[in-house]
Amino acid sequence: MTSFDHAIDEYQRYLWQNGYKKNSIKNYLKAIRQTLKDTDLETITQRTLDDISIELRKRYQPNGNRIRHAAINLFCKVVLKRNDLHLKIPRSKARNRDVLTNEEVDKILEAASEESRAIYGVIQTVYDCALRISEVCHLNLEDIDFQSMEISLRDTKTGDNIVTMTSRVAEAINDYLVYERCPADKKEKALFISEHGLRIGEHFVRNHLNDAPSKQGYTSASTRTCFGHRALPTSSTKG
């Protein structure tokens, strides 16, 4: 068995042990074989990874490259034990279409911040990271990486994924964790929890996605498209 084959076995073992789904494991292993098979893992450098990233960007679309880049980053971290090696995850094409101006969005976020740090953090994350309601509800503490400024999405409709945090999302989540998060069970893994100390549900998010905009005079139809509800009307109306 070659050193590369051994590394692949170790990677596969790590992925299974940490709850990655079968399809995700298949995609992660495929990405490593595709990009690092002919690379000397003992002498790999950041420049090597940067060159690989350039070639991937030439050949594939950003959304597909997100998994490839994430697979490489995780491989370098858990198998090679090289925290100095890291690729910036390509930004995906925005899934949400902004139907409000930046000023209007800021006013809605301001209204959310007056409710609680949890509500503000949820709405800020949904908007800046273009998350679905189900995705923000299923976020766990371990999915947030403040060092790389990335959020891991697991078991979504399109499989596992990685999204980039903006600085204001990171700040909102950190403030919430430091000053407000109070789980009913200390072992609770959920990132966002309700006032009862339990993981938030989709009903919680929908309610506050409606309440915050209405306090600023915007209709739910115009704002829910902007804040994670892509199937609804996109006309912006102020009452």
Short mmCIF file of N, CA and C in Angstrom, two decimals, residues 43-208:
data_model
loop_
_atom_site.label_atom_id
_atom_site.label_comp_id
_atom_site.label_asym_id
_atom_site.label_seq_id
_atom_site.Cartn_x
_atom_site.Cartn_y
_atom_site.Cartn_z
N THR A 43 5.89 16.64 1.07
CA THR A 43 6.52 17.92 0.73
C THR A 43 5.53 18.93 0.17
N ILE A 44 4.25 18.64 0.30
CA ILE A 44 3.23 19.53 -0.26
C ILE A 44 3.31 20.91 0.38
N THR A 45 3.13 21.94 -0.42
CA THR A 45 3.22 23.33 0.05
C THR A 45 1.93 24.07 -0.27
N GLN A 46 1.81 25.27 0.26
CA GLN A 46 0.65 26.10 -0.03
C GLN A 46 0.60 26.44 -1.51
N ARG A 47 1.76 26.64 -2.11
CA ARG A 47 1.79 26.95 -3.54
C ARG A 47 1.23 25.79 -4.35
N THR A 48 1.53 24.57 -3.91
CA THR A 48 1.00 23.39 -4.59
C THR A 48 -0.52 23.42 -4.58
N LEU A 49 -1.10 23.71 -3.41
CA LEU A 49 -2.55 23.78 -3.30
C LEU A 49 -3.11 24.93 -4.14
N ASP A 50 -2.42 26.06 -4.14
CA ASP A 50 -2.89 27.21 -4.90
C ASP A 50 -2.93 26.88 -6.40
N ASP A 51 -1.91 26.15 -6.87
CA ASP A 51 -1.88 25.74 -8.28
C ASP A 51 -3.04 24.79 -8.60
N ILE A 52 -3.32 23.89 -7.67
CA ILE A 52 -4.44 22.96 -7.85
C ILE A 52 -5.75 23.75 -7.91
N SER A 53 -5.89 24.73 -7.03
CA SER A 53 -7.09 25.54 -7.00
C SER A 53 -7.29 26.29 -8.31
N ILE A 54 -6.21 26.81 -8.86
CA ILE A 54 -6.29 27.54 -10.13
C ILE A 54 -6.80 26.63 -11.24
N GLU A 55 -6.26 25.41 -11.29
CA GLU A 55 -6.69 24.45 -12.32
C GLU A 55 -8.15 24.07 -12.15
N LEU A 56 -8.58 23.90 -10.91
CA LEU A 56 -9.98 23.56 -10.66
C LEU A 56 -10.91 24.68 -11.10
N ARG A 57 -10.49 25.91 -10.83
CA ARG A 57 -11.32 27.06 -11.22
C ARG A 57 -11.42 27.19 -12.74
N LYS A 58 -10.39 26.75 -13.44
CA LYS A 58 -10.42 26.79 -14.90
C LYS A 58 -11.38 25.75 -15.47
N ARG A 59 -11.50 24.63 -14.78
CA ARG A 59 -12.24 23.48 -15.32
C ARG A 59 -13.69 23.37 -14.84
N TYR A 60 -13.95 23.86 -13.63
CA TYR A 60 -15.27 23.61 -13.04
C TYR A 60 -15.93 24.90 -12.54
N GLN A 61 -17.25 24.80 -12.33
CA GLN A 61 -18.02 25.92 -11.82
C GLN A 61 -17.79 26.08 -10.30
N PRO A 62 -17.97 27.31 -9.76
CA PRO A 62 -17.73 27.56 -8.33
C PRO A 62 -18.47 26.64 -7.39
N ASN A 63 -19.75 26.37 -7.66
CA ASN A 63 -20.53 25.55 -6.73
C ASN A 63 -19.94 24.15 -6.59
N GLY A 64 -19.49 23.55 -7.69
CA GLY A 64 -18.87 22.23 -7.63
C GLY A 64 -17.51 22.27 -6.96
N ASN A 65 -16.79 23.35 -7.15
CA ASN A 65 -15.45 23.47 -6.56
C ASN A 65 -15.49 23.68 -5.05
N ARG A 66 -16.61 24.09 -4.52
CA ARG A 66 -16.70 24.29 -3.08
C ARG A 66 -16.44 22.98 -2.33
N ILE A 67 -17.03 21.89 -2.81
CA ILE A 67 -16.82 20.59 -2.18
C ILE A 67 -15.37 20.15 -2.36
N ARG A 68 -14.80 20.37 -3.53
CA ARG A 68 -13.41 19.97 -3.79
C ARG A 68 -12.46 20.71 -2.87
N HIS A 69 -12.65 22.01 -2.74
CA HIS A 69 -11.79 22.81 -1.86
C HIS A 69 -11.98 22.41 -0.40
N ALA A 70 -13.22 22.17 0.00
CA ALA A 70 -13.50 21.77 1.38
C ALA A 70 -12.87 20.42 1.69
N ALA A 71 -12.91 19.49 0.72
CA ALA A 71 -12.33 18.17 0.90
C ALA A 71 -10.82 18.27 1.09
N ILE A 72 -10.18 19.11 0.30
CA ILE A 72 -8.73 19.30 0.40
C ILE A 72 -8.37 19.91 1.76
N ASN A 73 -9.12 20.92 2.17
CA ASN A 73 -8.84 21.57 3.46
C ASN A 73 -8.95 20.59 4.62
N LEU A 74 -10.00 19.79 4.62
CA LEU A 74 -10.20 18.84 5.70
C LEU A 74 -9.13 17.75 5.68
N PHE A 75 -8.76 17.31 4.49
CA PHE A 75 -7.71 16.29 4.33
C PHE A 75 -6.39 16.79 4.90
N CYS A 76 -6.04 18.02 4.57
CA CYS A 76 -4.78 18.59 5.07
C CYS A 76 -4.80 18.73 6.59
N LYS A 77 -5.96 19.03 7.13
CA LYS A 77 -6.09 19.25 8.57
C LYS A 77 -6.06 17.96 9.37
N VAL A 78 -6.87 16.97 8.96
CA VAL A 78 -7.04 15.78 9.80
C VAL A 78 -6.11 14.62 9.43
N VAL A 79 -5.66 14.57 8.19
CA VAL A 79 -4.78 13.47 7.77
C VAL A 79 -3.32 13.91 7.74
N LEU A 80 -3.05 15.02 7.08
CA LEU A 80 -1.67 15.50 7.00
C LEU A 80 -1.24 16.26 8.25
N LYS A 81 -2.21 16.66 9.07
CA LYS A 81 -1.93 17.45 10.28
C LYS A 81 -1.19 18.74 9.92
N ARG A 82 -1.64 19.36 8.83
CA ARG A 82 -1.02 20.59 8.34
C ARG A 82 -2.03 21.74 8.40
N ASN A 83 -2.13 22.37 9.54
CA ASN A 83 -3.06 23.49 9.69
C ASN A 83 -2.62 24.73 8.91
N ASP A 84 -1.37 24.71 8.43
CA ASP A 84 -0.86 25.85 7.67
C ASP A 84 -1.32 25.82 6.22
N LEU A 85 -1.89 24.69 5.79
CA LEU A 85 -2.36 24.56 4.42
C LEU A 85 -3.86 24.78 4.37
N HIS A 86 -4.27 25.73 3.55
CA HIS A 86 -5.70 26.03 3.49
C HIS A 86 -6.04 26.77 2.20
N LEU A 87 -7.14 26.33 1.57
CA LEU A 87 -7.63 27.00 0.37
C LEU A 87 -8.88 27.79 0.70
N LYS A 88 -9.00 28.96 0.13
CA LYS A 88 -10.20 29.76 0.32
C LYS A 88 -11.33 29.13 -0.49
N ILE A 89 -12.46 28.89 0.19
CA ILE A 89 -13.59 28.27 -0.48
C ILE A 89 -14.20 29.26 -1.47
N PRO A 90 -14.40 28.85 -2.74
CA PRO A 90 -15.01 29.76 -3.72
C PRO A 90 -16.40 30.15 -3.28
N ARG A 91 -16.77 31.38 -3.52
CA ARG A 91 -18.12 31.84 -3.19
C ARG A 91 -19.09 31.27 -4.21
N SER A 92 -20.19 30.74 -3.72
CA SER A 92 -21.20 30.19 -4.62
C SER A 92 -22.02 31.31 -5.21
N LYS A 93 -22.69 31.00 -6.30
CA LYS A 93 -23.58 31.98 -6.88
C LYS A 93 -24.75 32.18 -5.91
N ALA A 94 -25.07 33.42 -5.63
CA ALA A 94 -26.09 33.73 -4.63
C ALA A 94 -27.40 33.04 -4.98
N ARG A 95 -27.96 32.33 -3.98
CA ARG A 95 -29.23 31.67 -4.20
C ARG A 95 -30.39 32.61 -3.94
N ASN A 96 -30.15 33.67 -3.19
CA ASN A 96 -31.20 34.64 -2.89
C ASN A 96 -31.07 35.85 -3.79
N ARG A 97 -32.17 36.38 -4.23
CA ARG A 97 -32.15 37.61 -5.01
C ARG A 97 -32.55 38.76 -4.11
N ASP A 98 -31.67 39.74 -3.97
CA ASP A 98 -31.98 40.88 -3.11
C ASP A 98 -33.10 41.70 -3.75
N VAL A 99 -34.19 41.87 -3.01
CA VAL A 99 -35.28 42.70 -3.51
C VAL A 99 -35.43 43.92 -2.61
N LEU A 100 -34.52 44.09 -1.67
CA LEU A 100 -34.50 45.26 -0.80
C LEU A 100 -33.15 45.94 -0.93
N THR A 101 -33.12 47.23 -0.66
CA THR A 101 -31.86 47.95 -0.68
C THR A 101 -31.06 47.60 0.57
N ASN A 102 -29.77 47.93 0.55
CA ASN A 102 -28.94 47.68 1.73
C ASN A 102 -29.47 48.41 2.95
N GLU A 103 -29.97 49.62 2.73
CA GLU A 103 -30.51 50.41 3.84
C GLU A 103 -31.74 49.73 4.45
N GLU A 104 -32.60 49.19 3.60
CA GLU A 104 -33.79 48.50 4.09
C GLU A 104 -33.42 47.24 4.87
N VAL A 105 -32.43 46.50 4.34
CA VAL A 105 -31.98 45.30 5.03
C VAL A 105 -31.40 45.65 6.40
N ASP A 106 -30.61 46.72 6.45
CA ASP A 106 -30.02 47.14 7.73
C ASP A 106 -31.09 47.50 8.75
N LYS A 107 -32.17 48.11 8.30
CA LYS A 107 -33.25 48.47 9.21
C LYS A 107 -33.94 47.22 9.77
N ILE A 108 -34.09 46.22 8.91
CA ILE A 108 -34.71 44.96 9.35
C ILE A 108 -33.82 44.25 10.36
N LEU A 109 -32.53 44.25 10.09
CA LEU A 109 -31.59 43.62 11.01
C LEU A 109 -31.54 44.38 12.34
N GLU A 110 -31.68 45.70 12.27
CA GLU A 110 -31.70 46.50 13.49
C GLU A 110 -32.92 46.13 14.35
N ALA A 111 -34.05 45.93 13.68
CA ALA A 111 -35.26 45.53 14.41
C ALA A 111 -35.06 44.16 15.06
N ALA A 112 -34.39 43.26 14.34
CA ALA A 112 -34.13 41.92 14.89
C ALA A 112 -33.19 41.99 16.08
N SER A 113 -32.21 42.90 16.03
CA SER A 113 -31.24 43.01 17.12
C SER A 113 -31.89 43.50 18.40
N GLU A 114 -33.00 44.20 18.26
CA GLU A 114 -33.70 44.70 19.45
C GLU A 114 -34.51 43.61 20.14
N GLU A 115 -34.73 42.50 19.44
CA GLU A 115 -35.48 41.39 20.02
C GLU A 115 -34.56 40.53 20.91
N SER A 116 -33.52 39.98 20.31
CA SER A 116 -32.56 39.16 21.05
C SER A 116 -31.36 38.89 20.16
N ARG A 117 -30.27 38.46 20.79
CA ARG A 117 -29.07 38.12 20.01
C ARG A 117 -29.31 36.88 19.16
N ALA A 118 -30.15 35.97 19.65
CA ALA A 118 -30.44 34.75 18.89
C ALA A 118 -31.18 35.09 17.60
N ILE A 119 -32.22 35.90 17.71
CA ILE A 119 -33.02 36.27 16.54
C ILE A 119 -32.16 37.05 15.54
N TYR A 120 -31.36 37.98 16.05
CA TYR A 120 -30.48 38.75 15.17
C TYR A 120 -29.47 37.83 14.48
N GLY A 121 -28.89 36.90 15.25
CA GLY A 121 -27.91 35.99 14.67
C GLY A 121 -28.50 35.11 13.60
N VAL A 122 -29.72 34.62 13.84
CA VAL A 122 -30.40 33.76 12.86
C VAL A 122 -30.67 34.52 11.57
N ILE A 123 -31.28 35.70 11.69
CA ILE A 123 -31.64 36.45 10.48
C ILE A 123 -30.40 36.94 9.75
N GLN A 124 -29.38 37.36 10.49
CA GLN A 124 -28.14 37.79 9.85
C GLN A 124 -27.49 36.65 9.08
N THR A 125 -27.49 35.47 9.68
CA THR A 125 -26.89 34.30 9.03
C THR A 125 -27.68 33.88 7.81
N VAL A 126 -29.00 33.86 7.92
CA VAL A 126 -29.85 33.50 6.78
C VAL A 126 -29.59 34.45 5.61
N TYR A 127 -29.51 35.74 5.91
CA TYR A 127 -29.35 36.71 4.82
C TYR A 127 -27.95 36.69 4.22
N ASP A 128 -26.93 36.88 5.04
CA ASP A 128 -25.57 37.00 4.51
C ASP A 128 -25.07 35.71 3.89
N CYS A 129 -25.47 34.57 4.44
CA CYS A 129 -24.96 33.28 3.95
C CYS A 129 -25.94 32.59 3.01
N ALA A 130 -27.08 33.24 2.73
CA ALA A 130 -28.08 32.71 1.79
C ALA A 130 -28.51 31.30 2.17
N LEU A 131 -28.84 31.11 3.43
CA LEU A 131 -29.23 29.78 3.91
C LEU A 131 -30.75 29.57 3.82
N ARG A 132 -31.11 28.33 3.66
CA ARG A 132 -32.51 27.95 3.78
C ARG A 132 -32.87 27.89 5.27
N ILE A 133 -34.16 27.96 5.56
CA ILE A 133 -34.61 27.89 6.95
C ILE A 133 -34.14 26.59 7.59
N SER A 134 -34.30 25.49 6.88
CA SER A 134 -33.91 24.19 7.44
C SER A 134 -32.42 24.14 7.73
N GLU A 135 -31.62 24.82 6.91
CA GLU A 135 -30.17 24.79 7.09
C GLU A 135 -29.75 25.53 8.35
N VAL A 136 -30.33 26.69 8.61
CA VAL A 136 -29.94 27.44 9.81
C VAL A 136 -30.44 26.74 11.06
N CYS A 137 -31.56 26.04 10.97
CA CYS A 137 -32.09 25.31 12.13
C CYS A 137 -31.20 24.13 12.51
N HIS A 138 -30.57 23.52 11.53
CA HIS A 138 -29.78 22.32 11.79
C HIS A 138 -28.30 22.60 12.06
N LEU A 139 -27.91 23.86 12.14
CA LEU A 139 -26.52 24.18 12.43
C LEU A 139 -26.16 23.75 13.86
N ASN A 140 -24.98 23.15 13.99
CA ASN A 140 -24.44 22.78 15.29
C ASN A 140 -23.23 23.65 15.62
N LEU A 141 -22.86 23.66 16.88
CA LEU A 141 -21.69 24.44 17.31
C LEU A 141 -20.45 24.07 16.50
N GLU A 142 -20.28 22.77 16.25
CA GLU A 142 -19.08 22.31 15.56
C GLU A 142 -19.04 22.72 14.08
N ASP A 143 -20.15 23.21 13.56
CA ASP A 143 -20.21 23.61 12.16
C ASP A 143 -19.64 25.01 11.92
N ILE A 144 -19.38 25.73 12.99
CA ILE A 144 -18.89 27.10 12.88
C ILE A 144 -17.38 27.15 13.10
N ASP A 145 -16.66 27.64 12.11
CA ASP A 145 -15.20 27.75 12.20
C ASP A 145 -14.82 29.23 12.08
N PHE A 146 -14.55 29.85 13.23
CA PHE A 146 -14.22 31.27 13.22
C PHE A 146 -12.84 31.53 12.62
N GLN A 147 -11.97 30.53 12.66
CA GLN A 147 -10.62 30.70 12.12
C GLN A 147 -10.64 30.80 10.60
N SER A 148 -11.36 29.89 9.96
CA SER A 148 -11.43 29.91 8.49
C SER A 148 -12.60 30.74 7.98
N MET A 149 -13.47 31.19 8.91
CA MET A 149 -14.66 31.97 8.56
C MET A 149 -15.58 31.17 7.65
N GLU A 150 -15.80 29.91 8.02
CA GLU A 150 -16.64 29.03 7.22
C GLU A 150 -17.70 28.36 8.08
N ILE A 151 -18.82 28.06 7.46
CA ILE A 151 -19.90 27.30 8.10
C ILE A 151 -20.10 26.02 7.31
N SER A 152 -20.09 24.89 8.00
CA SER A 152 -20.32 23.60 7.36
C SER A 152 -21.81 23.27 7.38
N LEU A 153 -22.33 22.94 6.23
CA LEU A 153 -23.73 22.53 6.12
C LEU A 153 -23.77 21.03 5.88
N ARG A 154 -24.48 20.30 6.73
CA ARG A 154 -24.52 18.85 6.61
C ARG A 154 -25.93 18.36 6.31
N ASP A 155 -25.98 17.34 5.47
CA ASP A 155 -27.25 16.66 5.16
C ASP A 155 -28.30 17.61 4.59
N THR A 156 -27.87 18.53 3.73
CA THR A 156 -28.83 19.43 3.09
C THR A 156 -29.46 18.73 1.89
N LYS A 157 -30.34 19.42 1.21
CA LYS A 157 -31.01 18.84 0.05
C LYS A 157 -30.01 18.49 -1.05
N THR A 158 -28.88 19.20 -1.06
CA THR A 158 -27.86 18.96 -2.09
C THR A 158 -26.60 18.32 -1.51
N GLY A 159 -26.72 17.73 -0.33
CA GLY A 159 -25.56 17.09 0.30
C GLY A 159 -24.84 18.04 1.24
N ASP A 160 -23.62 17.69 1.63
CA ASP A 160 -22.83 18.55 2.51
C ASP A 160 -22.27 19.72 1.70
N ASN A 161 -22.06 20.83 2.38
CA ASN A 161 -21.56 22.01 1.68
C ASN A 161 -20.83 22.91 2.67
N ILE A 162 -20.16 23.91 2.14
CA ILE A 162 -19.44 24.89 2.94
C ILE A 162 -19.85 26.28 2.46
N VAL A 163 -20.15 27.18 3.41
CA VAL A 163 -20.43 28.57 3.04
C VAL A 163 -19.48 29.48 3.83
N THR A 164 -19.20 30.61 3.27
CA THR A 164 -18.30 31.57 3.90
C THR A 164 -19.07 32.55 4.78
N MET A 165 -18.57 32.78 5.99
CA MET A 165 -19.18 33.76 6.88
C MET A 165 -18.66 35.15 6.57
N THR A 166 -19.53 36.13 6.63
CA THR A 166 -19.07 37.52 6.60
C THR A 166 -18.63 37.89 8.01
N SER A 167 -17.92 38.99 8.14
CA SER A 167 -17.46 39.41 9.46
C SER A 167 -18.62 39.73 10.38
N ARG A 168 -19.71 40.26 9.84
CA ARG A 168 -20.84 40.61 10.71
C ARG A 168 -21.60 39.37 11.15
N VAL A 169 -21.60 38.32 10.34
CA VAL A 169 -22.20 37.04 10.78
C VAL A 169 -21.38 36.45 11.91
N ALA A 170 -20.06 36.45 11.73
CA ALA A 170 -19.17 35.92 12.77
C ALA A 170 -19.34 36.69 14.07
N GLU A 171 -19.44 38.00 13.97
CA GLU A 171 -19.61 38.83 15.17
C GLU A 171 -20.96 38.56 15.83
N ALA A 172 -22.01 38.42 15.03
CA ALA A 172 -23.35 38.18 15.57
C ALA A 172 -23.40 36.83 16.28
N ILE A 173 -22.81 35.80 15.68
CA ILE A 173 -22.82 34.47 16.29
C ILE A 173 -21.98 34.46 17.55
N ASN A 174 -20.82 35.10 17.50
CA ASN A 174 -19.94 35.12 18.68
C ASN A 174 -20.61 35.85 19.86
N ASP A 175 -21.25 36.98 19.59
CA ASP A 175 -21.94 37.71 20.64
C ASP A 175 -23.05 36.86 21.26
N TYR A 176 -23.77 36.15 20.40
CA TYR A 176 -24.85 35.29 20.87
C TYR A 176 -24.30 34.17 21.76
N LEU A 177 -23.20 33.56 21.34
CA LEU A 177 -22.60 32.47 22.11
C LEU A 177 -22.09 32.95 23.47
N VAL A 178 -21.50 34.11 23.48
CA VAL A 178 -20.90 34.63 24.71
C VAL A 178 -21.94 35.13 25.70
N TYR A 179 -22.95 35.84 25.21
CA TYR A 179 -23.84 36.57 26.10
C TYR A 179 -25.25 35.98 26.27
N GLU A 180 -25.66 35.07 25.38
CA GLU A 180 -27.07 34.69 25.44
C GLU A 180 -27.35 33.20 25.40
N ARG A 181 -26.57 32.43 24.68
CA ARG A 181 -26.90 31.01 24.51
C ARG A 181 -26.92 30.30 25.87
N CYS A 182 -28.05 29.70 26.18
CA CYS A 182 -28.21 29.03 27.47
C CYS A 182 -29.02 27.75 27.26
N PRO A 183 -28.37 26.66 26.88
CA PRO A 183 -29.09 25.41 26.59
C PRO A 183 -29.66 24.75 27.83
N ALA A 184 -30.77 24.05 27.67
CA ALA A 184 -31.37 23.31 28.77
C ALA A 184 -30.47 22.16 29.18
N ASP A 185 -29.78 21.61 28.20
CA ASP A 185 -28.85 20.51 28.43
C ASP A 185 -27.45 20.99 28.02
N LYS A 186 -26.49 20.89 28.91
CA LYS A 186 -25.14 21.37 28.62
C LYS A 186 -24.50 20.65 27.43
N LYS A 187 -25.03 19.47 27.10
CA LYS A 187 -24.49 18.69 25.98
C LYS A 187 -25.17 19.05 24.65
N GLU A 188 -26.08 20.01 24.69
CA GLU A 188 -26.80 20.42 23.48
C GLU A 188 -25.82 20.86 22.40
N LYS A 189 -25.96 20.28 21.20
CA LYS A 189 -25.05 20.58 20.09
C LYS A 189 -25.53 21.72 19.20
N ALA A 190 -26.81 22.03 19.27
CA ALA A 190 -27.39 23.03 18.37
C ALA A 190 -26.74 24.39 18.56
N LEU A 191 -26.51 25.08 17.46
CA LEU A 191 -25.96 26.44 17.52
C LEU A 191 -27.00 27.40 18.07
N PHE A 192 -28.12 27.49 17.38
CA PHE A 192 -29.17 28.41 17.81
C PHE A 192 -30.24 27.66 18.60
N ILE A 193 -30.54 28.14 19.79
CA ILE A 193 -31.56 27.52 20.62
C ILE A 193 -32.59 28.55 21.03
N SER A 194 -33.77 28.07 21.37
CA SER A 194 -34.88 28.94 21.74
C SER A 194 -34.74 29.40 23.19
N GLU A 195 -35.68 30.22 23.62
CA GLU A 195 -35.68 30.70 25.00
C GLU A 195 -35.91 29.56 26.00
N HIS A 196 -36.37 28.42 25.48
CA HIS A 196 -36.58 27.25 26.34
C HIS A 196 -35.32 26.37 26.40
N GLY A 197 -34.28 26.79 25.72
CA GLY A 197 -33.02 26.05 25.77
C GLY A 197 -32.92 24.89 24.80
N LEU A 198 -33.82 24.84 23.82
CA LEU A 198 -33.85 23.75 22.86
C LEU A 198 -33.55 24.26 21.45
N ARG A 199 -33.17 23.35 20.57
CA ARG A 199 -32.88 23.72 19.18
C ARG A 199 -34.08 24.44 18.57
N ILE A 200 -33.81 25.52 17.85
CA ILE A 200 -34.89 26.24 17.19
C ILE A 200 -35.46 25.39 16.07
N GLY A 201 -36.74 25.63 15.76
CA GLY A 201 -37.39 24.94 14.66
C GLY A 201 -37.72 25.91 13.54
N GLU A 202 -38.22 25.38 12.46
CA GLU A 202 -38.53 26.23 11.31
C GLU A 202 -39.63 27.24 11.63
N HIS A 203 -40.55 26.86 12.52
CA HIS A 203 -41.63 27.78 12.91
C HIS A 203 -41.04 29.03 13.57
N PHE A 204 -40.04 28.83 14.43
CA PHE A 204 -39.36 29.93 15.10
C PHE A 204 -38.78 30.89 14.08
N VAL A 205 -38.09 30.36 13.10
CA VAL A 205 -37.42 31.21 12.10
C VAL A 205 -38.45 31.94 11.25
N ARG A 206 -39.47 31.23 10.79
CA ARG A 206 -40.49 31.87 9.94
C ARG A 206 -41.18 33.03 10.67
N ASN A 207 -41.49 32.79 11.94
CA ASN A 207 -42.16 33.85 12.70
C ASN A 207 -41.33 35.12 12.75
N HIS A 208 -40.05 34.96 13.03
CA HIS A 208 -39.20 36.14 13.18
C HIS A 208 -38.78 36.73 11.84
#
